[in-house]
Short mmCIF file of N, CA and C in Angstrom, two decimals:
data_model
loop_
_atom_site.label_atom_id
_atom_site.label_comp_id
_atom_site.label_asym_id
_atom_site.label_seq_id
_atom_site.Cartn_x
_atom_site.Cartn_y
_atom_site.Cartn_z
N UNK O 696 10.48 15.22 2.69
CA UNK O 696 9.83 16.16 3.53
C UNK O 696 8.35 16.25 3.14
N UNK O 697 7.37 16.48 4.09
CA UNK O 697 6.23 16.48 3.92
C UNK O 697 5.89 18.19 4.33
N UNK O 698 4.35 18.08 4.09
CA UNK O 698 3.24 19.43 4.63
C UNK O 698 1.95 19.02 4.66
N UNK O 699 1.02 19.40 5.51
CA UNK O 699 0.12 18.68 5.43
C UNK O 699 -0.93 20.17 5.19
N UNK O 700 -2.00 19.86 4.92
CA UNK O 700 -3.09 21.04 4.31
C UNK O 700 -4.60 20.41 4.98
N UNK O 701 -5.17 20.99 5.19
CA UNK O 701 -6.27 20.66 5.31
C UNK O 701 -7.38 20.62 4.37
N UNK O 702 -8.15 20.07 3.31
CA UNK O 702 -8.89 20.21 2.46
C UNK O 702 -10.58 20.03 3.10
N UNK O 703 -10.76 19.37 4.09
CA UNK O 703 -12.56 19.64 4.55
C UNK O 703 -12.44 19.42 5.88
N UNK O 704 -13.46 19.93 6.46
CA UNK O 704 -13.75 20.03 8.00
C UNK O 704 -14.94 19.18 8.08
N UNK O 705 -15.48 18.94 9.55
CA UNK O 705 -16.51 18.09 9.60
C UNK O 705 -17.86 19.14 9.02
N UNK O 706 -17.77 20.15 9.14
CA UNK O 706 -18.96 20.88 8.47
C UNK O 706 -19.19 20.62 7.22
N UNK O 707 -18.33 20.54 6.17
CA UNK O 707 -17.84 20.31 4.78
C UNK O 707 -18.20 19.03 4.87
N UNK O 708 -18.07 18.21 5.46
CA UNK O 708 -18.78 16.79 5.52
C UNK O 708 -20.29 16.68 5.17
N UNK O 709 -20.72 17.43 6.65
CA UNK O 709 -22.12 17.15 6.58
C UNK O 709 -22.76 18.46 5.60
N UNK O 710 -22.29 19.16 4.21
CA UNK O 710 -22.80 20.10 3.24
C UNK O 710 -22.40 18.89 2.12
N UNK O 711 -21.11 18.37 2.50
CA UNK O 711 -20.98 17.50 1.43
C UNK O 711 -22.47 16.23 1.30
N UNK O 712 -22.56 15.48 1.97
CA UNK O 712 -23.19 14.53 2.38
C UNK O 712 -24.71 14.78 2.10
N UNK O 713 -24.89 15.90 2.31
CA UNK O 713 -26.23 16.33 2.15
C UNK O 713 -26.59 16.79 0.82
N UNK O 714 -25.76 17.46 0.16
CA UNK O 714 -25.70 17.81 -1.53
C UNK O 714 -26.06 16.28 -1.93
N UNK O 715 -24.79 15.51 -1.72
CA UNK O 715 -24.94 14.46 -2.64
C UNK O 715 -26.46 13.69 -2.51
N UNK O 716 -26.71 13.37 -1.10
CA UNK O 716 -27.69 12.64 -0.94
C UNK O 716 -28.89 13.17 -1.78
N UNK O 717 -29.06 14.57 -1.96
CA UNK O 717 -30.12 15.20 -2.93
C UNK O 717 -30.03 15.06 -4.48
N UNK O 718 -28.35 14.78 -4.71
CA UNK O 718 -28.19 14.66 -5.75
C UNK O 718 -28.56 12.96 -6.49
N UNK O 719 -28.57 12.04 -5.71
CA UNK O 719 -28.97 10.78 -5.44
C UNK O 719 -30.44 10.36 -5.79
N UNK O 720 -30.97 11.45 -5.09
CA UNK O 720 -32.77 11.51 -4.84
C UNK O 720 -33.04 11.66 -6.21
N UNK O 721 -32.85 13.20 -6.66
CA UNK O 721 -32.93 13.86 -7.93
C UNK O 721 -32.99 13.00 -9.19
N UNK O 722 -32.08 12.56 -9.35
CA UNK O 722 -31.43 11.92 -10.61
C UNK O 722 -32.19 10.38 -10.34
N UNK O 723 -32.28 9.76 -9.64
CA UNK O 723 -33.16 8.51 -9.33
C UNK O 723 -34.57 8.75 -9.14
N UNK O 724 -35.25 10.09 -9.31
CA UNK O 724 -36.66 10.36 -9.29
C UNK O 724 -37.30 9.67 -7.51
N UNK O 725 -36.43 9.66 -6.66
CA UNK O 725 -36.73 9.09 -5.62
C UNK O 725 -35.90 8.05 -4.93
N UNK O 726 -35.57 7.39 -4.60
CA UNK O 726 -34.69 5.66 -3.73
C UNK O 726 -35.69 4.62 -4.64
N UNK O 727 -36.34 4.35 -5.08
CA UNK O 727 -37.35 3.06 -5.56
C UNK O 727 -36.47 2.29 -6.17
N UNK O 728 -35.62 0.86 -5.84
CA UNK O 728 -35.15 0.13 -6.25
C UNK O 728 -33.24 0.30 -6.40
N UNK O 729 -33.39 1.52 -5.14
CA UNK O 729 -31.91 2.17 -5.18
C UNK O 729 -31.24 0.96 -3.88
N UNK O 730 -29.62 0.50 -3.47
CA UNK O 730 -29.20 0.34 -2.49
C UNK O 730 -28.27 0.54 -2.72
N UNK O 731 -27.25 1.13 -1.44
CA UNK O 731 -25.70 1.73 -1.50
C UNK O 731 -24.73 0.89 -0.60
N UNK O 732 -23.65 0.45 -1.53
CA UNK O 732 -22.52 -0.43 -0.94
C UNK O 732 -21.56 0.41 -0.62
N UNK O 733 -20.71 0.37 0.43
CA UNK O 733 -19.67 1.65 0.84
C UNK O 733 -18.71 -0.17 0.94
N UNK O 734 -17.66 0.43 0.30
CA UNK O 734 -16.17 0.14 0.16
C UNK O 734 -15.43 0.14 1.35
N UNK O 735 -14.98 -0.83 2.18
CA UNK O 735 -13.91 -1.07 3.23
C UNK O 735 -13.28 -0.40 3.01
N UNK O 736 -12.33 0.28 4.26
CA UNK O 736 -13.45 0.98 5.39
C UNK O 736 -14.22 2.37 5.62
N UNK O 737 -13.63 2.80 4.95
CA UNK O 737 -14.20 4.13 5.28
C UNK O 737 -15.69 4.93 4.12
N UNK O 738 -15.27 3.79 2.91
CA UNK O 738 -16.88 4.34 2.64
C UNK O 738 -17.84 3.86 2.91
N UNK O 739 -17.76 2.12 3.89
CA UNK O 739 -18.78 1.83 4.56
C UNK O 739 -19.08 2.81 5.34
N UNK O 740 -18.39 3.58 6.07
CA UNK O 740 -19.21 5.18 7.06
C UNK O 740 -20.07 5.53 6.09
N UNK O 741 -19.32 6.06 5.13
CA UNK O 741 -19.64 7.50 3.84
C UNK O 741 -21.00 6.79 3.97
N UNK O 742 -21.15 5.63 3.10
CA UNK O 742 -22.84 4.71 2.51
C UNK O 742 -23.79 4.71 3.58
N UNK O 743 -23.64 4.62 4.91
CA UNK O 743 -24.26 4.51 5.80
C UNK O 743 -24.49 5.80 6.62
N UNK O 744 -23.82 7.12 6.03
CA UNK O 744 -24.41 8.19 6.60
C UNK O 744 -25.25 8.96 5.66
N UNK O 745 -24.89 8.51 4.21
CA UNK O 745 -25.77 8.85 2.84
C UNK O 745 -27.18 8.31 3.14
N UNK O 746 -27.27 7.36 3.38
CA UNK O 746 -28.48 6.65 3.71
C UNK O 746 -29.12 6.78 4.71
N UNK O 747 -28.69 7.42 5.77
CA UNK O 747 -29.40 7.99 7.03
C UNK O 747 -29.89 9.57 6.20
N UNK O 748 -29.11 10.48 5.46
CA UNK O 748 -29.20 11.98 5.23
C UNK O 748 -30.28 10.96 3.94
N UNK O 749 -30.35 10.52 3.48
CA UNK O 749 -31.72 9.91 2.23
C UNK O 749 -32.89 9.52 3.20
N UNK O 750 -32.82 9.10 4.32
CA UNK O 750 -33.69 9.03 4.95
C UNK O 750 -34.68 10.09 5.69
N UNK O 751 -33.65 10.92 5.65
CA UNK O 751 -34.18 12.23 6.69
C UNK O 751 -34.89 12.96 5.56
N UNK O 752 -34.54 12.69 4.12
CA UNK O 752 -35.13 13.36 3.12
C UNK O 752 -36.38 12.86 2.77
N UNK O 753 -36.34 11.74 2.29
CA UNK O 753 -37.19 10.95 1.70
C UNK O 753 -37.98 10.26 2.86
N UNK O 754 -37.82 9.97 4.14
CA UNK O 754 -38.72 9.35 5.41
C UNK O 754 -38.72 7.77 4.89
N UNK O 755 -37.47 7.03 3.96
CA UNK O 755 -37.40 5.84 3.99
C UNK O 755 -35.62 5.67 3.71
N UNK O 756 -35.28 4.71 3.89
CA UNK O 756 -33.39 4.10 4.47
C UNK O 756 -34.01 3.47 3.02
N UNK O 757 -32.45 3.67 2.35
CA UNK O 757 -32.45 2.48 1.21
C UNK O 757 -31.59 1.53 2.00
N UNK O 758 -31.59 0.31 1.23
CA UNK O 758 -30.35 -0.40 1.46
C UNK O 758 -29.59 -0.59 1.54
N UNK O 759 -28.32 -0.78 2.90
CA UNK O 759 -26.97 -0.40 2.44
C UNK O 759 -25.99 -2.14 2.89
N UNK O 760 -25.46 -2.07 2.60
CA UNK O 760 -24.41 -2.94 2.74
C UNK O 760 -22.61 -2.14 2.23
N UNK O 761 -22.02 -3.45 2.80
CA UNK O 761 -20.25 -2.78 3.09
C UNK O 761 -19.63 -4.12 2.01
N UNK O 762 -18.65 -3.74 1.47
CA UNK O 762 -17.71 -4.68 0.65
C UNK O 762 -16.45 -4.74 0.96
N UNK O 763 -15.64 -5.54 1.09
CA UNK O 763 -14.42 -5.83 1.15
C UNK O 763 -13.89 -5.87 -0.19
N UNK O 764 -12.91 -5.01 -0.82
CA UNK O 764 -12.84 -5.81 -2.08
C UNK O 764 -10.77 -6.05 -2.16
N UNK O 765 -10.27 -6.59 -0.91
CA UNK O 765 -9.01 -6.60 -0.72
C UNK O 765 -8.47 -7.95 -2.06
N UNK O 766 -9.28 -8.80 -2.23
CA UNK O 766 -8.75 -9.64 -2.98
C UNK O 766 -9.22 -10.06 -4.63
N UNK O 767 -10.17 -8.19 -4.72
CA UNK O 767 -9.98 -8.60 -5.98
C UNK O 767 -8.80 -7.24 -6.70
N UNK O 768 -7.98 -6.51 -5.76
CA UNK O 768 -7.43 -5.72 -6.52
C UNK O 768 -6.28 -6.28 -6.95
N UNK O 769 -5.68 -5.51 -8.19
CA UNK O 769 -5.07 -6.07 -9.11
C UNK O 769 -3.44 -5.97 -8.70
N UNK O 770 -3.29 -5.39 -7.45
CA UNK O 770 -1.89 -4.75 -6.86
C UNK O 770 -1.77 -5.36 -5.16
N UNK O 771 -2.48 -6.61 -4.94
CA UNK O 771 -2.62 -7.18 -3.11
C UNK O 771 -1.48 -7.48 -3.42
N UNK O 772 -0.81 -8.28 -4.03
CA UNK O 772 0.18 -8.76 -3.68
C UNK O 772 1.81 -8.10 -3.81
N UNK O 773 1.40 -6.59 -4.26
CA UNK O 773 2.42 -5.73 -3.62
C UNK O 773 2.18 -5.10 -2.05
N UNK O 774 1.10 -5.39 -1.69
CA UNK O 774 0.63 -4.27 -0.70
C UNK O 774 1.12 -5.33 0.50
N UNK O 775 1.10 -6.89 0.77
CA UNK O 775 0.98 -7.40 1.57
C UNK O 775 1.00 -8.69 1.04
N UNK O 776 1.82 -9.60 1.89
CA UNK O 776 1.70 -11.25 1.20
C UNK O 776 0.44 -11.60 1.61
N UNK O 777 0.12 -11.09 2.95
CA UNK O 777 -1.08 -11.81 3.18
C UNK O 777 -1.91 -10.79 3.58
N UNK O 778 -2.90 -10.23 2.92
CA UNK O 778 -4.00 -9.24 2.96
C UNK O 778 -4.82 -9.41 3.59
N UNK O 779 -5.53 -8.14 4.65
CA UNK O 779 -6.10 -8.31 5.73
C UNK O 779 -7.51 -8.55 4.89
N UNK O 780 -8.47 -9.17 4.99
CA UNK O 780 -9.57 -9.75 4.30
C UNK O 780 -10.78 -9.53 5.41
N UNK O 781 -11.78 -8.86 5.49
CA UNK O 781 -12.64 -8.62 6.17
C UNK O 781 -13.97 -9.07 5.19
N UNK O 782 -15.06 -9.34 6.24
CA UNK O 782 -16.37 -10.24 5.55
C UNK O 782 -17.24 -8.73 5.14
N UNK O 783 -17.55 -9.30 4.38
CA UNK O 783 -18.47 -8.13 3.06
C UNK O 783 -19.59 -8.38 3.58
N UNK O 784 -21.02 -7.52 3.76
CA UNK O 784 -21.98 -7.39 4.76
C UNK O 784 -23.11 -7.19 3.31
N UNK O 785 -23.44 -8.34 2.45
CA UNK O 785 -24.41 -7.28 1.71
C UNK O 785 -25.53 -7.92 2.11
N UNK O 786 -26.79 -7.50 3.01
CA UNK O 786 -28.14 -7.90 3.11
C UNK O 786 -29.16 -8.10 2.14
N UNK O 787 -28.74 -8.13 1.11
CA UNK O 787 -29.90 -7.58 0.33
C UNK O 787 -29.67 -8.33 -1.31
N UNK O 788 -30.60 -8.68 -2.02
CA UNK O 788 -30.37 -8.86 -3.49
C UNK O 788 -29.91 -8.14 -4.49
N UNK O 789 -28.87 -7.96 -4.87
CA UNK O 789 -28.06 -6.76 -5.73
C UNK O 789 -28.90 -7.07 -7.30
N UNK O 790 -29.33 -8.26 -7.59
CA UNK O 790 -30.02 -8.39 -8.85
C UNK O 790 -31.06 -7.47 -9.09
N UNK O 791 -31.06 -6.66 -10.22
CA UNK O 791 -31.82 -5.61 -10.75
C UNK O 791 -31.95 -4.53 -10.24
N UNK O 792 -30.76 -4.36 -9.19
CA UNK O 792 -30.83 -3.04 -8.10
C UNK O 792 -30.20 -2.09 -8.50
N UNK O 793 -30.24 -0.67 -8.56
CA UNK O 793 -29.75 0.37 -9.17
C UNK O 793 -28.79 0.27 -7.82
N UNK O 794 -27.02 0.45 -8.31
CA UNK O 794 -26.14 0.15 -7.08
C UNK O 794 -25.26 1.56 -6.72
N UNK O 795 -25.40 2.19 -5.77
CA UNK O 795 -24.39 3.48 -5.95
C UNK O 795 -23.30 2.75 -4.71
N UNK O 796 -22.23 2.19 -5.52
CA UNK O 796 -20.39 2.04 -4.47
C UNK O 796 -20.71 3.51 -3.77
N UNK O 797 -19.91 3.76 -2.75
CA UNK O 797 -19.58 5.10 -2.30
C UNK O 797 -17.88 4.13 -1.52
N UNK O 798 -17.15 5.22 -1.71
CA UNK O 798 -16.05 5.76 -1.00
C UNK O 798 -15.62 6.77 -0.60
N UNK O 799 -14.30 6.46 -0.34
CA UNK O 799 -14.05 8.13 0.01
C UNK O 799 -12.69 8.97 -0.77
N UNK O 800 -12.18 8.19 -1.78
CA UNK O 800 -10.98 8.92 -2.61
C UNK O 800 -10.99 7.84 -3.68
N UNK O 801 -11.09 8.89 -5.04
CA UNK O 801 -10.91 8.00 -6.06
C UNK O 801 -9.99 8.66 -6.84
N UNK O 802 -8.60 7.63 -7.17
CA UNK O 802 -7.30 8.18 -7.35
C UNK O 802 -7.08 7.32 -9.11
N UNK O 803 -6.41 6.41 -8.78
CA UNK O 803 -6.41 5.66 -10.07
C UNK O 803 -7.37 4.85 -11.06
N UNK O 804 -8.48 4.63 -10.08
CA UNK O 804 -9.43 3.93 -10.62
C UNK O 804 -9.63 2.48 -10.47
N UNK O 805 -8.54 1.61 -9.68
CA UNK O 805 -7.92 0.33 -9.36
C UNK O 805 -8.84 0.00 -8.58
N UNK O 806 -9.00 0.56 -7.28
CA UNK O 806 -10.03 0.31 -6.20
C UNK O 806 -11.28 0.13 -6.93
N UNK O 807 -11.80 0.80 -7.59
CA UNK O 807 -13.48 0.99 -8.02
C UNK O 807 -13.82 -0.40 -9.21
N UNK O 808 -12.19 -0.52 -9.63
CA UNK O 808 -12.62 -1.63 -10.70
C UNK O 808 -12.67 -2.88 -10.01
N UNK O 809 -11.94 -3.02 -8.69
CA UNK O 809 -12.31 -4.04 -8.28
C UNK O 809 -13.45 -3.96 -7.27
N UNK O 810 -13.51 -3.37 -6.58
CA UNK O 810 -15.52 -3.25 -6.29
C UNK O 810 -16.20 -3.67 -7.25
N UNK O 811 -16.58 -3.33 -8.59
CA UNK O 811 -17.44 -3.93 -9.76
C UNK O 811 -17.36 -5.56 -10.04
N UNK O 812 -15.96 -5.21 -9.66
CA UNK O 812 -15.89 -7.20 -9.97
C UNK O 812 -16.60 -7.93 -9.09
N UNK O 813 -15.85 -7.50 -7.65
CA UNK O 813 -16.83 -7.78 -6.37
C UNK O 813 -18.25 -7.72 -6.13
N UNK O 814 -18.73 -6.86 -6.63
CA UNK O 814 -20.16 -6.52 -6.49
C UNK O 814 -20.72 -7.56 -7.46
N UNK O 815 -20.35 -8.23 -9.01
CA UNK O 815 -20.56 -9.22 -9.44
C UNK O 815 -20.89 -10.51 -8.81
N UNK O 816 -19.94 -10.43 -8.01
CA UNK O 816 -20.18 -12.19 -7.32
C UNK O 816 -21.19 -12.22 -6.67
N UNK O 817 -22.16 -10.70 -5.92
CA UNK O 817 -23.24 -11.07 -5.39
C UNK O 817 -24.52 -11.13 -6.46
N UNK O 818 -24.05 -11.06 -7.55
CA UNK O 818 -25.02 -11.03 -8.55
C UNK O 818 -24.98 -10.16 -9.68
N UNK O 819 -26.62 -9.47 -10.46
CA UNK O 819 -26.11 -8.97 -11.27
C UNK O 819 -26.91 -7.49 -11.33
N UNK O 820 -26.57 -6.33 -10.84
CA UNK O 820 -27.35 -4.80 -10.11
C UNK O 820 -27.81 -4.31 -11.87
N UNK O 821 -28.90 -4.08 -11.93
CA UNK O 821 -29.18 -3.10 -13.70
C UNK O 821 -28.19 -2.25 -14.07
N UNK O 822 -27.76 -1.21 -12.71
CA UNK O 822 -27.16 -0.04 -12.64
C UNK O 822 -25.56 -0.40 -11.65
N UNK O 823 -24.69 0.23 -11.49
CA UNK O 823 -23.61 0.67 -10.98
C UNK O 823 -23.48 2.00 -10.77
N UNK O 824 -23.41 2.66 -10.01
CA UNK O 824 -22.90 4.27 -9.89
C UNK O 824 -22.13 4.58 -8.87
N UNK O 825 -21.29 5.48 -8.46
CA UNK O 825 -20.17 5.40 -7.83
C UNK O 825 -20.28 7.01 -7.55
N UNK O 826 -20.57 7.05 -5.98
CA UNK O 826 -20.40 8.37 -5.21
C UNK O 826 -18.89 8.74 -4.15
N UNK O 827 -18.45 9.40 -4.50
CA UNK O 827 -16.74 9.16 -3.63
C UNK O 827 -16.66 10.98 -3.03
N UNK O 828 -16.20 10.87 -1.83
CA UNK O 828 -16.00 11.91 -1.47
C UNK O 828 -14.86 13.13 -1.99
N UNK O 829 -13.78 12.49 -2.32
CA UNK O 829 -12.48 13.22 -3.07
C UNK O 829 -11.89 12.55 -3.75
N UNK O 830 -12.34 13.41 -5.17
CA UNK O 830 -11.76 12.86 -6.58
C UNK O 830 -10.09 13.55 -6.59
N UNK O 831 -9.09 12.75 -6.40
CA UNK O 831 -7.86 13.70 -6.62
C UNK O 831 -6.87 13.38 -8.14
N UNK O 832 -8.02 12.50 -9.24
CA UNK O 832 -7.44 12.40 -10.52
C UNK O 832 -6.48 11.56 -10.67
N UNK O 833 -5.46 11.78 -12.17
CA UNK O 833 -4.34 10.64 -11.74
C UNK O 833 -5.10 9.35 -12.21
N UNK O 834 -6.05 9.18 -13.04
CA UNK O 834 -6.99 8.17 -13.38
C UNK O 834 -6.13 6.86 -14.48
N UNK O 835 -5.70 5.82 -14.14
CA UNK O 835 -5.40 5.13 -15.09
C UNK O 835 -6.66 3.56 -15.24
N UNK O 836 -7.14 4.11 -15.47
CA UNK O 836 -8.73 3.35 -16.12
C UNK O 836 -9.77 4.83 -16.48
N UNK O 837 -10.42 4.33 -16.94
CA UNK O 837 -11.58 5.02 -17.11
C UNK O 837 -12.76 4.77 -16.38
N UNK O 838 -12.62 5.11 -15.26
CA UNK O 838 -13.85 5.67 -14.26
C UNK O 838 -13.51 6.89 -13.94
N UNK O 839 -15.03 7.29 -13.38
CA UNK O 839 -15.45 8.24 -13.11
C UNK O 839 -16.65 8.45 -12.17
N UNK O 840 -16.65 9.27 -11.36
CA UNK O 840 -17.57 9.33 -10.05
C UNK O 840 -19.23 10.02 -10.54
N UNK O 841 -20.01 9.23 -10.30
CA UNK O 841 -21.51 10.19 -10.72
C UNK O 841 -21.69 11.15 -9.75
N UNK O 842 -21.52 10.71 -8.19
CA UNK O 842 -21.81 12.12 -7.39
C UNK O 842 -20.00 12.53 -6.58
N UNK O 843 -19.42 13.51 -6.48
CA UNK O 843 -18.57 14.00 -5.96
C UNK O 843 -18.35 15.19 -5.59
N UNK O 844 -17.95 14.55 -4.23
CA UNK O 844 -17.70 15.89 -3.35
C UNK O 844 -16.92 16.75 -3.15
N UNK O 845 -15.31 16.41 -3.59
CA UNK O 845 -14.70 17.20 -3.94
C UNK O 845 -13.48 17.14 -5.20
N UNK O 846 -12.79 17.77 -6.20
CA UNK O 846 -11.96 17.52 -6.40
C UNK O 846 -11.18 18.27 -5.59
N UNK O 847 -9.73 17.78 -5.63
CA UNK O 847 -8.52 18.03 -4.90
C UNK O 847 -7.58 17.69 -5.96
N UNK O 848 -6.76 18.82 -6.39
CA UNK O 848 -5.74 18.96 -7.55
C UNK O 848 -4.34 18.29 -6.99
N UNK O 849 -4.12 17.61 -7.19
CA UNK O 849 -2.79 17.04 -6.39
C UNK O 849 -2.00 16.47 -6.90
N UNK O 850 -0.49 16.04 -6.92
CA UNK O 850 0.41 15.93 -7.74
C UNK O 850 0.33 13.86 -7.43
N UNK O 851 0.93 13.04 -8.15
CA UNK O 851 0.84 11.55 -8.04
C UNK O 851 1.54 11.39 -6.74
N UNK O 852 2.37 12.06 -6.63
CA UNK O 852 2.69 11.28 -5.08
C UNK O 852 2.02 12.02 -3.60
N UNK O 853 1.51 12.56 -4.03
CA UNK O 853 0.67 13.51 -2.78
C UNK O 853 0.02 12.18 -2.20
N UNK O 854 -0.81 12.20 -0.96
CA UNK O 854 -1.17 11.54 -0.49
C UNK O 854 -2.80 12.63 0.00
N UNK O 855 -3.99 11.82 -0.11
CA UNK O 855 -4.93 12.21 0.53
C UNK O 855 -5.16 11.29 1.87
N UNK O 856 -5.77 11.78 3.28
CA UNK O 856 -6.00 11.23 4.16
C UNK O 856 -7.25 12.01 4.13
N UNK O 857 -8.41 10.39 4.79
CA UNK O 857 -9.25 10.85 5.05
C UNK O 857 -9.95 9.71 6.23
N UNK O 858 -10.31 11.44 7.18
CA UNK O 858 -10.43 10.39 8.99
C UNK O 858 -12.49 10.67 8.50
N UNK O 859 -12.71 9.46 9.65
CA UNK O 859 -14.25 9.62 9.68
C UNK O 859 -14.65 9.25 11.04
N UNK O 860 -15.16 9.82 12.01
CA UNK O 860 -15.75 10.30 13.02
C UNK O 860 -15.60 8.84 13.66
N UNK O 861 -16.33 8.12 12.90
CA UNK O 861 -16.40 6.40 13.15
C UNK O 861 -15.32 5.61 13.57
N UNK O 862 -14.50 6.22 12.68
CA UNK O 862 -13.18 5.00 12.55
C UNK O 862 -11.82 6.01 13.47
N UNK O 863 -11.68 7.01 13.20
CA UNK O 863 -10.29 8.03 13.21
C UNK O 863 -10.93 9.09 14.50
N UNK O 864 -12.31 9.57 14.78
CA UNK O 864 -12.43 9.98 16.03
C UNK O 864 -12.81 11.57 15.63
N UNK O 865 -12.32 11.86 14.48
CA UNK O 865 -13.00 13.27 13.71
C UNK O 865 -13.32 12.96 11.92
N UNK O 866 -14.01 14.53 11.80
CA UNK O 866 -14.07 14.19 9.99
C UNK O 866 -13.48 15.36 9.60
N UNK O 867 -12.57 14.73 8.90
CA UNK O 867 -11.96 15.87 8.57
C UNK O 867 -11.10 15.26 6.78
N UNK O 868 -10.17 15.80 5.89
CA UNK O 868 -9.78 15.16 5.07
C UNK O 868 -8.43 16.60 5.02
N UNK O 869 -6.97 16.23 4.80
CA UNK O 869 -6.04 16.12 4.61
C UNK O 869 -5.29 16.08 3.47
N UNK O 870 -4.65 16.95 3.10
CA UNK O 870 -3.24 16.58 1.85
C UNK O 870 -1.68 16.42 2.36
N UNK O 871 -1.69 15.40 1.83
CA UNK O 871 0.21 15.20 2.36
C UNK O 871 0.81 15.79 1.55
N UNK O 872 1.47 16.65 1.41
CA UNK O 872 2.07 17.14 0.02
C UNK O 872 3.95 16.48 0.62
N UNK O 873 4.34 16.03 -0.64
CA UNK O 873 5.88 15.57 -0.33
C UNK O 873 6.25 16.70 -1.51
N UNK O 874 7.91 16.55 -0.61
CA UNK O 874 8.67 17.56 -1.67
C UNK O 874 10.17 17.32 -1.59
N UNK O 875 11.07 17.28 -1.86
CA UNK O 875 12.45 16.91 -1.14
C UNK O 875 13.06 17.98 -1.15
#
């Protein structure tokens, strides 16, 4: 049996989005040598609306590009014999670039380690930093998010959903809670 909860609205989006993006600015003394990769699919939205709200701040777009990182995680071949593989969009030279991943839920830490690997093959960034919209814990690696928007306390089998305007038609983010 399930329940579902609501944890953010599209307002909570755009307070979220806008914190972080300041928090981005702040701590980088400005964008100078900053570009943001958003994670298939849904933190390619997240990276590409961070970078529009950095723009509206700062009156310049850093760089963004999108990653696929379906075949470097360490669990494809439970998920699917044959994994849907989409082309990674990075425009830009990742060498010596301060890199902020963005997604949108960081649970075990599996996903983010394989982004890093991924983000390797396009080269080699000074920096790595990792902005995710909902941290819901449950960490088996050691990462950790530099900018985040929310935690969400949730038990291992809970499920977070999260729709984005882009892809799902609203923004909104979701808890599945199971229970029997």
């Amino acid at each position: 049996m399930t329940k579902k909860k609501s944890i953010l609205n599209d307002q909570d989006y755009k307070r979220i989005i806008t914190r972080i993006a300041y928090e981005i600015i702040e701590k980088h003394k400005g964008i100078k040598n900053l570009a943001l990769v958003g994670i298939q699919t849904r933190g390619d939205f997240l990276a590409k609306r961070l970078a529009e709200q950095i723009a509206a701040i700062e009156g310049t777009t850093p760089p963004v590009g999108s990653m696929d990182i379906n075949m470097y995680r360490d669990d494809w071949t439970k998920i699917s014999h044959q994994p849907t593989v989409r082309p990674s969009n990075i425009p830009f030279s990742v060498d010596d670039k301060e890199i902020i991943l963005v997604d949108d839920v960081l649970f075990t830490g599996r996903t983010i380690r394989a982004a890093m690997e991924a983000l390797m093959d396009f080269g080699r960034p000074a920096r790595i930093e990792l902005a995710i919209l909902v941290d819901r814990g449950h960490r088996e690696l050691p990462i950790q998010a530099d900018y985040q928007g929310i935690f969400a306390d949730t038990e291992p089998d809970d499920m977070i959903h999260v729709h984005v305007l882009e892809q799902d038609k609203e923004d909104c983010v979701y808890r599945e809670l199971r229970f029997s």
